[in-house]
GROMACS .gro file of C-alpha atoms in nm:
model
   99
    1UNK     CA    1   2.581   1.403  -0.610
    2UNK     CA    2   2.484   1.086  -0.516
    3UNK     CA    3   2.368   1.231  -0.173
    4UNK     CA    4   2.120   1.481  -0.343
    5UNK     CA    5   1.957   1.202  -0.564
    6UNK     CA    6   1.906   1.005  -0.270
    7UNK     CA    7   1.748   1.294  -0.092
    8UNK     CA    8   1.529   1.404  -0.401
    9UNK     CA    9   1.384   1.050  -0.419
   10UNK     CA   10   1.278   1.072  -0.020
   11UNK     CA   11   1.116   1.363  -0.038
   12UNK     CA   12   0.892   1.280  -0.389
   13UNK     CA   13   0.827   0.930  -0.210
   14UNK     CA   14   0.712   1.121   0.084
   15UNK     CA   15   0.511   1.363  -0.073
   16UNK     CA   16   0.360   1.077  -0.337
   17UNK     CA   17   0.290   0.865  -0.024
   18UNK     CA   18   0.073   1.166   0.131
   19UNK     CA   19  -0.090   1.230  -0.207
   20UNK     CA   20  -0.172   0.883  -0.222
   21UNK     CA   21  -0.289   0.863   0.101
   22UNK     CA   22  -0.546   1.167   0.051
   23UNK     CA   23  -0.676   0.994  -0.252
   24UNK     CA   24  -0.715   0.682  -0.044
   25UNK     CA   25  -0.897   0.859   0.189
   26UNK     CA   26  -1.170   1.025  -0.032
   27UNK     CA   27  -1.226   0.739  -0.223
   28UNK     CA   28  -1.309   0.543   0.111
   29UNK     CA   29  -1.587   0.834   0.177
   30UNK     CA   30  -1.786   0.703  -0.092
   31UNK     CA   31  -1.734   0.376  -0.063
   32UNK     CA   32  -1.909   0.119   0.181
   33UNK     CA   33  -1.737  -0.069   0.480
   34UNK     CA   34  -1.447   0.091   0.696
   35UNK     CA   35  -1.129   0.127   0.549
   36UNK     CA   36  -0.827   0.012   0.816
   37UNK     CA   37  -0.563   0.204   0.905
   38UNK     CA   38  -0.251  -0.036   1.014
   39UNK     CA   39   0.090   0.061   1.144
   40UNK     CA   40   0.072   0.404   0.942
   41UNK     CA   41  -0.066   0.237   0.678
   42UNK     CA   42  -0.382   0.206   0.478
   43UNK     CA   43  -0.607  -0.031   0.350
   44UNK     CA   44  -0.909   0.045   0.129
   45UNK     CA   45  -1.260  -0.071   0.250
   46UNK     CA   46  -1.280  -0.279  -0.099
   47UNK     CA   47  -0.989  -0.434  -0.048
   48UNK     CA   48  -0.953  -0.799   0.013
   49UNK     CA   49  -0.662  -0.867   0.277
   50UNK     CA   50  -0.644  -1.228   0.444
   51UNK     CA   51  -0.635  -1.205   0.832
   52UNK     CA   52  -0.333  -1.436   0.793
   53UNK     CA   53  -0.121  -1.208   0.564
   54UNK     CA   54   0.197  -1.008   0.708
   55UNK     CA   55   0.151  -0.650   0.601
   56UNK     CA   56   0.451  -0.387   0.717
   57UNK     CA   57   0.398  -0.066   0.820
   58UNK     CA   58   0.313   0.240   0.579
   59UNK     CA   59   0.166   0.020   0.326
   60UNK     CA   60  -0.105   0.125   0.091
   61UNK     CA   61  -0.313  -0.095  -0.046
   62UNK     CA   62  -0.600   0.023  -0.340
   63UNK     CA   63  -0.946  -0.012  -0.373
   64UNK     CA   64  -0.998  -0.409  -0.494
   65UNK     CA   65  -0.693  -0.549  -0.430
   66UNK     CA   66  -0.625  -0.893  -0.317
   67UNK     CA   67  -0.359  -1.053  -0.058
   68UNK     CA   68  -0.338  -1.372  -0.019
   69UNK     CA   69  -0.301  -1.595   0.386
   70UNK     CA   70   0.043  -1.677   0.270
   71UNK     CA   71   0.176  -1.315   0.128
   72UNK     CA   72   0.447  -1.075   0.333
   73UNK     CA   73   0.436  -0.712   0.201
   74UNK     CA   74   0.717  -0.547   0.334
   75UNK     CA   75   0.736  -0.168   0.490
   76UNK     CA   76   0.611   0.138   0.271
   77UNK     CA   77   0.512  -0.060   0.008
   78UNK     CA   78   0.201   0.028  -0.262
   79UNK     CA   79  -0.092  -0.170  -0.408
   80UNK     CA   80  -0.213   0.028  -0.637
   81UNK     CA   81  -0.601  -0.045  -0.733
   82UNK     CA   82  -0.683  -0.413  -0.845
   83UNK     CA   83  -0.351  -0.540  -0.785
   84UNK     CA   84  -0.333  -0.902  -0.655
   85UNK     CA   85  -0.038  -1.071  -0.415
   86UNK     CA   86  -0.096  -1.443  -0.379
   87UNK     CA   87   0.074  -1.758  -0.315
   88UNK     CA   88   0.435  -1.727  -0.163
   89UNK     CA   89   0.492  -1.417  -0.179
   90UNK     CA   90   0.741  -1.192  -0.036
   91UNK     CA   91   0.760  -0.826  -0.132
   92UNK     CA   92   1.075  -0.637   0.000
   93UNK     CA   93   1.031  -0.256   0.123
   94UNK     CA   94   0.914  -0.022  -0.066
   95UNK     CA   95   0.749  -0.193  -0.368
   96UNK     CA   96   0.478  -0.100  -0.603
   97UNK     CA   97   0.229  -0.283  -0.779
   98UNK     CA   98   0.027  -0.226  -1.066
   99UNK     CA   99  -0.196  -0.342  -1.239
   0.00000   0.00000   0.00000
């Protein structure tokens, strides 16, 4: 049983990860600057992401969005639109932030 959950959660995390990505996508067509696409990942043009911040692979980060020099995002993790992730610190794999 336990099996089954853990495969039902992989596959909606998948496919919410490629819807996600598709919205991230067209909302970067209208927007100005060049979104970045890093290990997987992506990273909305509005977005503001310190050249000093460790970001994992397949992360998402949302239009307006903040991260800070001294932030580590870990792998597949989410920043959902005007989230912020400053100071220290450390988010483990898989996260998601809201607003």
């Amino acid at each position: 049983m336990a099996a089954a959950a853990a495969a039902a959660r992989r596959l909606l995390s998948s496919r919410l990860q490629t819807t996600t990505t598709r919205l991230l996508h067209a909302t970067a067509g209208a927007s100005q600057g060049a979104a970045r696409e890093t290990s997987g990942g992506f990273i909305h043009p509005a977005a503001v992401v310190h050249p000093d911040a460790v970001i994992g692979q397949g992360v998402l980060i949302g239009p307006f969005c903040t991260v800070g020099p001294s932030a580590r995002i870990g792998d597949a993790c989410q920043l959902h639109g005007g989230s912020h992730v400053m100071g220290d610190t450390e988010l483990g794999e898989g996260c998601v932030v809201q607003t």
